[in-house]
Short mmCIF file of C-alpha atoms in Angstrom, two decimals:
data_model
loop_
_atom_site.label_atom_id
_atom_site.label_comp_id
_atom_site.label_asym_id
_atom_site.label_seq_id
_atom_site.Cartn_x
_atom_site.Cartn_y
_atom_site.Cartn_z
CA UNK U 29 137.08 132.25 272.35
CA UNK U 30 135.43 131.06 275.59
CA UNK U 31 132.65 129.40 273.63
CA UNK U 32 135.19 127.60 271.43
CA UNK U 33 137.06 126.29 274.49
CA UNK U 34 133.84 125.10 276.12
CA UNK U 35 132.77 123.36 272.90
CA UNK U 36 136.11 121.58 272.58
CA UNK U 37 135.90 120.40 276.18
CA UNK U 38 132.36 119.09 275.69
CA UNK U 39 133.16 117.25 272.46
CA UNK U 40 136.32 115.75 273.99
CA UNK U 41 134.19 113.69 276.40
CA UNK U 42 132.54 111.32 273.86
CA UNK U 43 135.74 111.25 271.78
CA UNK U 44 137.85 110.23 274.77
CA UNK U 45 135.39 107.52 275.77
CA UNK U 46 135.28 106.14 272.22
CA UNK U 47 139.10 106.08 271.92
CA UNK U 48 139.42 104.45 275.34
CA UNK U 49 136.88 101.84 274.27
CA UNK U 50 138.94 100.75 271.29
CA UNK U 51 142.16 100.83 273.34
CA UNK U 52 140.80 98.83 276.27
CA UNK U 53 140.30 95.61 274.30
CA UNK U 54 144.05 95.43 273.62
CA UNK U 55 145.23 96.68 277.01
CA UNK U 56 146.42 94.61 279.96
CA UNK U 57 143.47 93.10 281.84
CA UNK U 58 145.09 93.83 285.18
CA UNK U 59 145.53 97.56 284.61
CA UNK U 60 142.69 98.53 282.31
CA UNK U 61 140.07 98.96 285.05
CA UNK U 62 142.24 101.28 287.11
CA UNK U 63 143.23 103.33 284.09
CA UNK U 64 139.64 103.67 282.93
CA UNK U 65 138.59 104.83 286.38
CA UNK U 66 141.29 107.49 286.27
CA UNK U 67 140.08 108.46 282.81
CA UNK U 68 136.54 108.87 284.11
CA UNK U 69 137.85 111.11 286.90
CA UNK U 70 139.72 113.19 284.32
CA UNK U 71 136.60 113.48 282.15
CA UNK U 72 134.64 114.62 285.19
CA UNK U 73 137.18 117.41 285.64
CA UNK U 74 136.85 118.27 281.94
CA UNK U 75 133.08 118.40 282.37
CA UNK U 76 133.34 120.78 285.33
CA UNK U 77 135.71 123.03 283.35
CA UNK U 78 133.32 123.03 280.38
CA UNK U 79 130.40 123.99 282.63
CA UNK U 80 132.45 126.77 284.22
CA UNK U 81 133.33 128.14 280.77
CA UNK U 82 129.81 127.64 279.42
CA UNK U 83 128.82 130.73 277.43
CA UNK U 84 126.06 132.91 278.77
CA UNK U 85 125.37 134.55 275.41
CA UNK U 86 124.78 133.05 271.98
CA UNK U 87 127.55 133.56 269.42
CA UNK U 88 126.84 132.53 265.87
CA UNK U 89 129.97 130.55 265.01
CA UNK U 90 129.75 127.44 262.80
CA UNK U 91 131.57 124.88 264.96
CA UNK U 92 130.15 125.83 268.32
CA UNK U 93 126.58 125.78 267.04
CA UNK U 94 126.69 121.98 266.78
CA UNK U 95 127.11 121.66 270.57
CA UNK U 96 124.28 122.19 273.05
CA UNK U 97 124.97 124.22 276.18
CA UNK U 98 121.43 124.03 277.55
CA UNK U 99 120.74 123.28 281.20
CA UNK U 100 119.17 119.98 280.14
CA UNK U 101 122.39 118.92 278.38
CA UNK U 102 124.53 119.98 281.34
CA UNK U 103 122.38 118.15 283.90
CA UNK U 104 122.11 114.94 281.89
CA UNK U 105 125.79 114.90 280.96
CA UNK U 106 126.74 115.27 284.61
CA UNK U 107 124.41 112.40 285.51
CA UNK U 108 125.93 110.13 282.85
CA UNK U 109 129.50 110.86 283.94
CA UNK U 110 128.54 110.18 287.55
CA UNK U 111 127.05 106.82 286.51
CA UNK U 112 130.14 106.08 284.40
CA UNK U 113 132.37 106.53 287.46
CA UNK U 114 130.28 104.05 289.44
CA UNK U 115 129.94 101.47 286.65
CA UNK U 116 133.65 101.48 285.80
CA UNK U 117 134.64 101.11 289.46
CA UNK U 118 132.10 98.31 290.04
CA UNK U 119 132.94 96.50 286.80
CA UNK U 120 136.65 96.42 287.64
CA UNK U 121 135.96 93.82 290.34
CA UNK U 122 132.76 92.29 288.98
CA UNK U 123 134.24 91.37 285.58
CA UNK U 124 137.58 90.11 286.96
CA UNK U 125 138.30 86.68 285.54
CA UNK U 126 135.96 86.99 282.55
CA UNK U 127 137.61 85.74 279.37
CA UNK U 128 136.00 88.47 277.24
CA UNK U 129 136.56 91.36 279.62
CA UNK U 130 138.30 93.39 276.88
CA UNK U 131 135.20 93.02 274.71
CA UNK U 132 133.10 94.19 277.66
CA UNK U 133 135.18 97.34 278.27
CA UNK U 134 135.21 98.21 274.58
CA UNK U 135 131.45 98.25 274.13
CA UNK U 136 130.68 99.70 277.56
CA UNK U 137 132.78 102.76 276.80
CA UNK U 138 131.43 103.03 273.25
CA UNK U 139 127.89 103.00 274.65
CA UNK U 140 128.77 105.76 277.10
CA UNK U 141 130.43 107.73 274.31
CA UNK U 142 127.28 107.49 272.17
CA UNK U 143 125.07 108.57 275.08
CA UNK U 144 127.21 111.65 275.74
CA UNK U 145 127.15 112.51 272.03
CA UNK U 146 123.34 112.50 272.04
CA UNK U 147 123.19 114.69 275.13
CA UNK U 148 125.52 117.41 273.80
CA UNK U 149 124.19 117.44 270.23
CA UNK U 150 122.48 120.54 268.89
CA UNK U 151 122.20 119.05 265.41
CA UNK U 152 119.60 116.55 264.23
CA UNK U 153 122.08 114.43 262.28
CA UNK U 154 124.52 114.16 265.20
CA UNK U 155 121.64 113.41 267.55
CA UNK U 156 120.30 110.62 265.33
CA UNK U 157 123.73 109.08 264.69
CA UNK U 158 124.41 109.01 268.43
CA UNK U 159 120.96 107.49 269.05
CA UNK U 160 121.73 104.66 266.58
CA UNK U 161 125.22 104.12 267.99
CA UNK U 162 123.80 103.66 271.50
CA UNK U 163 121.59 100.81 270.37
CA UNK U 164 124.26 99.07 268.30
CA UNK U 165 126.85 99.25 271.09
CA UNK U 166 124.36 98.13 273.72
CA UNK U 167 123.40 95.14 271.55
CA UNK U 168 126.97 93.85 271.86
CA UNK U 169 126.71 94.04 275.65
CA UNK U 170 123.29 92.37 275.82
CA UNK U 171 124.74 89.38 273.94
CA UNK U 172 127.85 89.19 276.12
CA UNK U 173 126.88 85.60 276.91
CA UNK U 174 125.98 84.42 273.38
CA UNK U 175 125.22 80.85 274.48
CA UNK U 176 122.14 81.83 276.52
CA UNK U 177 118.93 81.33 274.48
CA UNK U 178 116.80 83.78 276.46
CA UNK U 179 119.41 86.52 276.19
CA UNK U 180 119.78 85.92 272.44
CA UNK U 181 116.01 86.05 271.83
CA UNK U 182 115.60 89.19 273.95
CA UNK U 183 118.49 90.92 272.17
CA UNK U 184 116.98 89.97 268.81
CA UNK U 185 113.64 91.55 269.72
CA UNK U 186 115.42 94.61 271.13
CA UNK U 187 117.47 94.92 267.93
CA UNK U 188 114.39 94.97 265.69
CA UNK U 189 112.44 97.36 267.92
CA UNK U 190 115.42 99.70 268.11
CA UNK U 191 115.56 99.87 264.32
CA UNK U 192 111.85 100.72 264.26
CA UNK U 193 112.33 103.52 266.81
CA UNK U 194 115.26 104.86 264.79
CA UNK U 195 113.13 104.93 261.64
CA UNK U 196 110.40 106.84 263.46
CA UNK U 197 112.94 109.34 264.79
CA UNK U 198 114.59 109.71 261.38
CA UNK U 199 111.18 110.31 259.79
CA UNK U 200 110.42 113.00 262.37
CA UNK U 201 113.73 114.76 261.75
CA UNK U 202 113.29 114.63 257.96
CA UNK U 203 109.83 116.18 258.29
CA UNK U 204 111.14 118.93 260.55
CA UNK U 205 113.95 119.73 258.13
CA UNK U 206 111.59 119.81 255.15
CA UNK U 207 109.26 122.17 256.97
CA UNK U 208 111.77 124.54 258.60
CA UNK U 209 114.93 124.21 256.50
CA UNK U 210 117.28 123.85 259.48
CA UNK U 211 118.97 120.95 261.25
CA UNK U 212 119.83 122.87 264.41
CA UNK U 213 117.72 121.86 267.39
CA UNK U 214 117.79 125.22 269.17
CA UNK U 215 116.44 126.98 266.06
CA UNK U 216 113.57 124.48 265.83
CA UNK U 217 112.73 124.86 269.51
CA UNK U 218 112.77 128.66 269.25
CA UNK U 219 110.21 128.42 266.44
CA UNK U 220 107.92 126.11 268.44
CA UNK U 221 108.07 128.41 271.47
CA UNK U 222 107.10 131.29 269.18
CA UNK U 223 104.15 129.28 267.85
CA UNK U 224 102.98 128.69 271.41
CA UNK U 225 103.18 132.38 272.33
CA UNK U 226 101.78 133.81 269.08
CA UNK U 227 98.24 132.76 268.18
CA UNK U 228 98.76 134.05 264.63
CA UNK U 229 101.24 131.20 263.96
CA UNK U 230 100.20 127.56 263.90
CA UNK U 231 101.92 124.22 263.60
CA UNK U 232 101.79 122.67 260.16
CA UNK U 233 100.67 119.15 259.26
CA UNK U 234 104.30 118.08 258.96
CA UNK U 235 104.97 119.38 262.47
CA UNK U 236 102.06 117.32 263.83
CA UNK U 237 103.31 114.24 262.03
CA UNK U 238 106.81 114.79 263.42
CA UNK U 239 105.39 115.14 266.93
CA UNK U 240 103.58 111.80 266.65
CA UNK U 241 106.70 110.06 265.31
CA UNK U 242 108.77 111.46 268.18
CA UNK U 243 106.19 110.14 270.66
CA UNK U 244 106.31 106.68 269.04
CA UNK U 245 110.11 106.64 269.18
CA UNK U 246 110.02 107.57 272.88
CA UNK U 247 107.46 104.87 273.71
CA UNK U 248 109.52 102.15 272.03
CA UNK U 249 112.76 103.36 273.60
CA UNK U 250 111.18 103.28 277.06
CA UNK U 251 109.92 99.70 276.59
CA UNK U 252 106.22 100.48 276.88
CA UNK U 253 103.49 97.90 276.31
CA UNK U 254 103.32 95.80 274.23
CA UNK U 255 107.00 96.11 273.19
CA UNK U 256 108.28 95.65 276.74
CA UNK U 257 109.22 91.97 276.88
CA UNK U 258 112.88 92.29 275.91
CA UNK U 259 113.55 94.49 278.94
CA UNK U 260 112.50 91.72 281.32
CA UNK U 261 114.58 89.08 279.53
CA UNK U 262 117.93 90.87 279.14
CA UNK U 263 118.56 90.57 282.88
CA UNK U 264 120.80 87.62 281.94
CA UNK U 265 123.44 90.14 280.85
CA UNK U 266 126.14 91.08 283.41
CA UNK U 267 124.73 93.11 286.31
CA UNK U 268 126.61 96.34 285.40
CA UNK U 269 124.98 96.19 281.96
CA UNK U 270 121.56 95.90 283.57
CA UNK U 271 122.43 98.94 285.69
CA UNK U 272 123.58 100.86 282.59
CA UNK U 273 120.40 99.96 280.72
CA UNK U 274 117.90 100.65 283.49
CA UNK U 275 119.65 103.67 284.99
CA UNK U 276 120.66 105.35 281.74
CA UNK U 277 119.84 104.14 278.25
CA UNK U 278 116.17 103.39 278.92
CA UNK U 279 115.66 107.03 280.02
CA UNK U 280 116.48 108.44 276.59
CA UNK U 281 112.84 108.31 275.51
CA UNK U 282 112.05 110.75 278.31
CA UNK U 283 115.02 112.93 277.37
CA UNK U 284 113.68 113.05 273.81
CA UNK U 285 110.24 114.28 274.91
CA UNK U 286 111.73 116.81 277.35
CA UNK U 287 114.04 118.14 274.64
CA UNK U 288 111.21 118.54 272.12
CA UNK U 289 108.72 119.69 274.75
CA UNK U 290 107.49 122.81 272.88
CA UNK U 291 106.57 120.64 269.88
CA UNK U 292 105.22 117.61 271.74
CA UNK U 293 103.02 119.71 274.05
CA UNK U 294 101.24 121.27 271.05
CA UNK U 295 100.37 118.00 269.27
CA UNK U 296 97.24 116.55 270.96
CA UNK U 297 97.45 113.24 269.09
CA UNK U 298 101.01 112.68 270.31
CA UNK U 299 100.02 113.59 273.87
CA UNK U 300 97.05 111.22 273.94
CA UNK U 301 99.11 108.45 272.38
CA UNK U 302 101.52 108.74 275.31
CA UNK U 303 98.72 109.21 277.84
CA UNK U 304 97.01 105.98 276.83
CA UNK U 305 100.03 103.73 276.16
CA UNK U 306 102.26 104.99 278.99
CA UNK U 307 99.31 105.21 281.38
CA UNK U 308 98.27 101.59 280.86
CA UNK U 309 101.92 100.51 281.01
CA UNK U 310 102.36 102.22 284.38
CA UNK U 311 99.38 100.46 285.94
CA UNK U 312 99.84 97.02 284.38
CA UNK U 313 103.62 96.78 284.87
CA UNK U 314 103.39 97.98 288.47
CA UNK U 315 100.82 95.25 289.21
CA UNK U 316 102.84 92.59 287.38
CA UNK U 317 105.94 93.54 289.35
CA UNK U 318 104.13 92.65 292.59
CA UNK U 319 103.66 89.05 291.38
CA UNK U 320 107.33 88.39 290.54
CA UNK U 321 109.89 86.72 292.78
CA UNK U 322 113.25 87.26 291.04
CA UNK U 323 114.86 90.49 292.25
CA UNK U 324 116.25 91.54 288.86
CA UNK U 325 112.99 90.70 287.06
CA UNK U 326 111.01 92.73 289.60
CA UNK U 327 113.38 95.65 288.99
CA UNK U 328 112.90 95.29 285.23
CA UNK U 329 109.10 95.46 285.51
CA UNK U 330 109.52 98.40 287.86
CA UNK U 331 111.63 100.19 285.24
CA UNK U 332 108.94 99.81 282.58
CA UNK U 333 106.32 101.17 285.02
CA UNK U 334 108.55 104.06 286.08
CA UNK U 335 109.28 104.97 282.47
CA UNK U 336 105.54 105.00 281.82
CA UNK U 337 105.05 107.37 284.74
CA UNK U 338 107.82 109.65 283.46
CA UNK U 339 106.23 109.76 280.00
CA UNK U 340 102.84 110.48 281.60
CA UNK U 341 104.37 113.49 283.31
CA UNK U 342 105.64 114.71 279.94
CA UNK U 343 102.18 114.25 278.40
CA UNK U 344 100.69 116.36 281.21
CA UNK U 345 103.21 119.12 280.51
CA UNK U 346 105.09 118.54 283.78
CA UNK U 347 108.49 118.38 282.11
CA UNK U 348 110.41 119.62 285.14
CA UNK U 349 108.83 116.84 287.19
CA UNK U 350 109.69 114.30 284.48
CA UNK U 351 113.34 115.39 284.62
CA UNK U 352 113.37 115.10 288.41
CA UNK U 353 111.82 111.63 288.09
CA UNK U 354 114.45 110.67 285.52
CA UNK U 355 117.35 111.72 287.76
CA UNK U 356 115.93 110.00 290.85
CA UNK U 357 115.11 106.82 288.94
CA UNK U 358 118.60 106.64 287.45
CA UNK U 359 120.26 106.91 290.84
CA UNK U 360 117.90 104.41 292.46
CA UNK U 361 118.06 101.79 289.69
CA UNK U 362 121.85 101.92 289.46
CA UNK U 363 122.03 101.26 293.20
CA UNK U 364 119.30 98.59 293.10
CA UNK U 365 120.93 96.53 290.34
CA UNK U 366 124.47 96.84 291.67
CA UNK U 367 123.15 95.87 295.10
CA UNK U 368 120.90 93.08 293.79
CA UNK U 369 123.02 90.40 295.50
CA UNK U 370 122.32 91.90 298.93
CA UNK U 371 118.70 92.52 297.96
CA UNK U 372 117.98 88.79 298.33
CA UNK U 373 118.93 88.86 302.01
CA UNK U 374 117.05 92.11 302.58
CA UNK U 375 113.92 90.67 300.99
CA UNK U 376 114.14 87.54 303.15
CA UNK U 377 114.44 89.67 306.28
CA UNK U 378 111.42 91.70 305.23
CA UNK U 379 109.35 88.57 304.60
CA UNK U 380 110.34 87.02 307.94
CA UNK U 381 109.64 90.20 309.90
CA UNK U 382 106.32 90.21 311.76
CA UNK U 383 103.62 92.10 309.92
CA UNK U 384 100.07 93.10 310.59
CA UNK U 385 97.42 94.08 308.09
CA UNK U 386 96.28 97.69 308.55
CA UNK U 387 92.88 98.13 310.13
CA UNK U 388 90.14 100.34 308.74
CA UNK U 389 91.13 102.98 311.25
CA UNK U 390 94.73 102.78 310.02
CA UNK U 391 93.59 103.38 306.44
CA UNK U 392 91.29 106.23 307.45
CA UNK U 393 93.93 108.08 309.45
CA UNK U 394 96.57 107.42 306.80
CA UNK U 395 94.35 108.96 304.12
CA UNK U 396 93.60 111.99 306.29
CA UNK U 397 97.27 112.60 307.07
CA UNK U 398 98.27 112.13 303.43
CA UNK U 399 95.67 114.62 302.18
CA UNK U 400 96.68 117.09 304.88
CA UNK U 401 100.36 116.94 303.91
CA UNK U 402 99.57 117.39 300.22
CA UNK U 403 97.14 120.25 300.91
CA UNK U 404 99.81 122.10 302.89
CA UNK U 405 102.35 121.59 300.08
CA UNK U 406 99.94 122.75 297.37
CA UNK U 407 99.04 125.83 299.39
CA UNK U 408 102.65 126.71 300.20
CA UNK U 409 103.69 126.37 296.54
CA UNK U 410 100.71 128.32 295.22
CA UNK U 411 100.31 125.46 292.77
CA UNK U 412 98.03 125.82 289.76
CA UNK U 413 97.94 122.89 287.40
CA UNK U 414 96.89 119.28 287.01
CA UNK U 415 95.69 117.45 290.12
CA UNK U 416 96.38 113.89 289.04
CA UNK U 417 100.01 113.99 290.12
CA UNK U 418 98.93 114.99 293.64
CA UNK U 419 96.43 112.13 293.63
CA UNK U 420 99.36 109.78 293.06
CA UNK U 421 101.28 111.36 295.95
CA UNK U 422 98.26 111.02 298.26
CA UNK U 423 97.90 107.34 297.34
CA UNK U 424 101.63 106.69 297.89
CA UNK U 425 101.66 108.45 301.27
CA UNK U 426 98.51 106.60 302.34
CA UNK U 427 100.18 103.26 301.61
CA UNK U 428 103.39 104.37 303.35
CA UNK U 429 101.62 105.48 306.54
CA UNK U 430 99.03 102.68 306.75
CA UNK U 431 101.37 99.77 306.04
CA UNK U 432 104.26 100.87 308.22
CA UNK U 433 102.51 102.21 311.28
CA UNK U 434 99.94 101.11 313.80
CA UNK U 435 97.47 103.10 315.81
CA UNK U 436 98.65 101.38 319.01
CA UNK U 437 102.28 102.19 318.31
CA UNK U 438 102.56 105.94 318.76
CA UNK U 439 106.35 106.05 318.36
CA UNK U 440 106.27 104.20 315.06
CA UNK U 441 103.35 106.32 313.88
CA UNK U 442 105.18 109.57 314.61
CA UNK U 443 108.29 108.29 312.83
CA UNK U 444 106.32 107.39 309.71
CA UNK U 445 104.44 110.70 309.76
CA UNK U 446 107.78 112.51 309.97
CA UNK U 447 109.07 110.48 307.01
CA UNK U 448 105.92 111.26 305.01
CA UNK U 449 106.28 114.98 305.75
CA UNK U 450 109.94 114.82 304.70
CA UNK U 451 108.93 113.16 301.41
CA UNK U 452 106.44 115.93 300.62
CA UNK U 453 108.88 118.71 301.54
CA UNK U 454 111.73 117.18 299.54
CA UNK U 455 109.47 116.58 296.56
CA UNK U 456 108.19 120.17 296.60
CA UNK U 457 111.64 121.73 296.97
CA UNK U 458 113.27 119.61 294.27
CA UNK U 459 110.37 120.19 291.89
CA UNK U 460 110.74 123.95 292.40
CA UNK U 461 114.53 123.79 291.89
CA UNK U 462 114.28 121.80 288.65
CA UNK U 463 111.57 124.17 287.39
CA UNK U 464 114.04 127.06 287.84
CA UNK U 465 116.80 125.22 285.98
CA UNK U 466 114.57 123.88 283.20
CA UNK U 467 111.70 126.36 282.72
CA UNK U 468 109.94 124.10 280.21
CA UNK U 469 106.47 123.90 281.70
CA UNK U 470 105.60 127.58 281.32
CA UNK U 471 102.52 127.61 279.12
CA UNK U 472 102.93 123.94 278.14
CA UNK U 473 101.10 122.18 280.97
CA UNK U 474 97.67 120.59 280.62
CA UNK U 475 94.70 122.35 282.21
CA UNK U 476 93.48 121.16 285.61
CA UNK U 477 90.51 118.75 285.53
CA UNK U 478 90.84 118.38 281.77
CA UNK U 479 90.14 115.02 280.12
CA UNK U 480 93.85 114.17 280.30
CA UNK U 481 94.04 115.07 283.99
CA UNK U 482 90.95 113.00 284.84
CA UNK U 483 92.23 110.02 282.82
CA UNK U 484 95.56 109.98 284.65
CA UNK U 485 93.89 110.42 288.05
CA UNK U 486 91.60 107.45 287.27
CA UNK U 487 94.65 105.35 286.37
CA UNK U 488 96.37 106.18 289.66
CA UNK U 489 93.24 105.40 291.69
CA UNK U 490 92.85 102.09 289.84
CA UNK U 491 96.47 101.21 290.59
CA UNK U 492 95.98 101.99 294.29
CA UNK U 493 92.79 99.91 294.56
CA UNK U 494 94.17 96.92 292.62
CA UNK U 495 97.43 96.92 294.59
CA UNK U 496 95.51 96.77 297.87
CA UNK U 497 93.20 94.03 296.61
CA UNK U 498 96.08 91.87 295.38
CA UNK U 499 97.94 92.27 298.65
CA UNK U 500 95.15 91.96 301.18
CA UNK U 501 92.51 89.96 299.26
CA UNK U 502 94.88 87.70 297.34
CA UNK U 503 93.38 84.56 298.89
CA UNK U 504 90.10 85.05 297.02
CA UNK U 505 89.49 83.11 293.80
CA UNK U 506 88.97 86.20 291.62
CA UNK U 507 92.20 87.77 292.83
CA UNK U 508 94.10 84.53 292.29
CA UNK U 509 92.94 84.37 288.67
CA UNK U 510 93.98 87.97 288.15
CA UNK U 511 97.33 87.28 289.82
CA UNK U 512 98.02 84.33 287.50
CA UNK U 513 97.23 86.46 284.43
CA UNK U 514 99.48 89.23 285.75
CA UNK U 515 102.30 86.79 286.45
CA UNK U 516 102.10 85.77 282.80
CA UNK U 517 102.33 89.43 281.78
CA UNK U 518 98.83 89.16 280.27
CA UNK U 519 100.60 87.08 277.56
CA UNK U 520 101.40 90.28 275.63
CA UNK U 521 105.05 89.41 275.13
CA UNK U 522 104.22 85.90 273.88
CA UNK U 523 102.11 87.38 271.09
CA UNK U 524 104.83 89.86 270.15
CA UNK U 525 107.50 87.14 270.25
CA UNK U 526 105.55 84.92 267.86
CA UNK U 527 104.99 87.85 265.51
CA UNK U 528 108.68 88.81 265.67
CA UNK U 529 109.86 85.31 264.84
CA UNK U 530 107.42 85.05 261.95
CA UNK U 531 108.58 88.33 260.46
CA UNK U 532 112.29 87.86 261.18
CA UNK U 533 113.33 84.41 262.47
CA UNK U 534 116.50 83.99 264.47
CA UNK U 535 118.63 80.91 265.15
CA UNK U 536 118.98 80.58 268.90
CA UNK U 537 122.04 78.92 270.49
CA UNK U 538 121.91 75.21 271.37
CA UNK U 539 119.10 74.74 268.88
CA UNK U 540 116.68 76.33 271.35
CA UNK U 541 113.39 77.50 269.93
CA UNK U 542 110.40 79.44 271.03
CA UNK U 543 108.43 76.30 271.96
CA UNK U 544 111.08 75.36 274.50
CA UNK U 545 110.96 78.86 276.00
CA UNK U 546 107.17 78.83 276.20
CA UNK U 547 107.20 75.38 277.84
CA UNK U 548 109.70 76.66 280.38
CA UNK U 549 107.44 79.59 281.22
CA UNK U 550 104.41 77.30 281.63
CA UNK U 551 106.38 75.11 284.04
CA UNK U 552 107.27 78.18 286.09
CA UNK U 553 103.59 79.09 286.31
CA UNK U 554 102.66 75.58 287.45
CA UNK U 555 105.36 75.53 290.11
CA UNK U 556 104.27 78.89 291.48
CA UNK U 557 100.57 78.16 291.78
CA UNK U 558 100.46 74.42 292.59
#
C-alpha cells in the first residue's frame, strides 16, 4: 500500500506539469506566473511526501515496478524541481510583456514534465518516450523567436542531432531487450552487476553493442565535439531557456551513463570512445572559452567543456564524482545565466582591477601548496584509484593560488590558502557523501596508472600548460595564431553546418543563408584581431 501511494505521488509530478503546460497557454497572462509558482511549491511538497513514503523493500507489483525509487532518481528529481521553482519565479518577471508568453509557459512546463518522466522511469519504453519528448518540447522553446536566422539554424542542427541520439538510444534498448527479455531497468542493472561480480558470466556481443550506442547517445546529448555548435548558437533564446538547457537538459547524457554504469564500465570500446571524444572536448572547449567575449557564449563553451569533464569521470568509473559534478554544474549554470546581465558589470570590474602576473616564485609556492593540500586529502580519505582527477585538482589549485595571491602580500596569500584548503575539504566531504548515497563505483573504477588514467592526466596537464601560455604569452606570434584558430572553434562547426545543410536543407527566415552567416563570422574575426 505504501509503495502504491509513493508511486502515485511520483507519477503525479510529470502529469501535473504536463496538464499545467496545456492550461497555461489559455490562462490569464497576469495570473499564470503566480499560479504556476504555487503549483511548483505544491509539487515540491508532493515530492517530499513521496520520498518519505519511499519503500525500503522491493514488492513485485505490476504498476509500481514502472517507477524508479533509486537514490539517483530521488536526487535528480529533487534537483529538477528546485530548478523549476527558480525558473518559474524568474520567468514570471522576465517574460512579462511578451506576446507569446502563453506559448512559452506551455512548452517550458512540458519540457519539465518530460524530464521528470525520464528521471522516475524504470521502464525502457517510458524512458525513451520521455527522452524524445524532452527534445521535441525544447525545440519549441529554442525557436521562440522564429525570425532570428542564427537561432533557426542552430535549432535545425539540434533537431537533427537529437533524432540521431534517439535512434542510438532506441537501438541500444532494442538490443538489451532482445538479449535479456525484459524492459525493466532495475532487472537489467541487476544482471550487469552480477556479471561484474561473477567471472563465470560474461557480457554478450549485443551487450557490448548496446554499451557503445549508449555512449554515442550520451556524447551527442552533451554536445561534444564535433556536434557542439548548436549549443553555442541557441543563446539567442530567452535567458531562462538557456538556463534550463545548460543547467538541466544538457546533463541528461551524464545521467544516462550514471544510470547504466554497470554496463558502460564493462565495455572498453564505449569507455575509450568517451575518453577520447569527451577528453578532447574538455581541453579544446575550455581553451576556446578563454578567447570569447560574449558572456552567454563563454558560458555555452564552458558547458560543453564541463559536460566533457563529467563524461570523463564516468569513463574513469568515478560515477559518484560525476553526479557531484552534475549537481554543482546545474546550480552554477542556472545562477550564471540568470545573472548574465550583472555579469557584464562584474567582468568590467575584474578587467579594470589592477593585476600582476605571477612570478616564478609565486608559481613554485602555489604548486607546492596545491600538492600538499591534495596529499593530505588523499591520505585522510585512504584513497585508492585513478590519479588523473587529483592532477586536475592540483592544477586548479595552483592557478587559484598563483593568480590571486602575491608573495609580498601575506594577508592575501593566507586568505587564498584558506580558500584552497576549504575547496579541498568540501570536495572530499561531498565526494564521500555522494559515494554513500550512490554506491556505483564499487568495482567499476579504472585502475590507477592505467592507459586511461595516464591519457586523462596528460589531457589535464596539456590544458594547464596551454591556458597559461595563452594568458601570459598571448603577445607572441605563435600564440596569436593559435588564439585566432581557437576563436574560430577550429572551424569544426562550419564543416558540420555545411554537411547538415547538404543532407537536410532548411529555409532560414528573412532569406538568410549559410553564406551570410559565415561572412558575419569572418567580419567578427577581423574586428577582433585588427
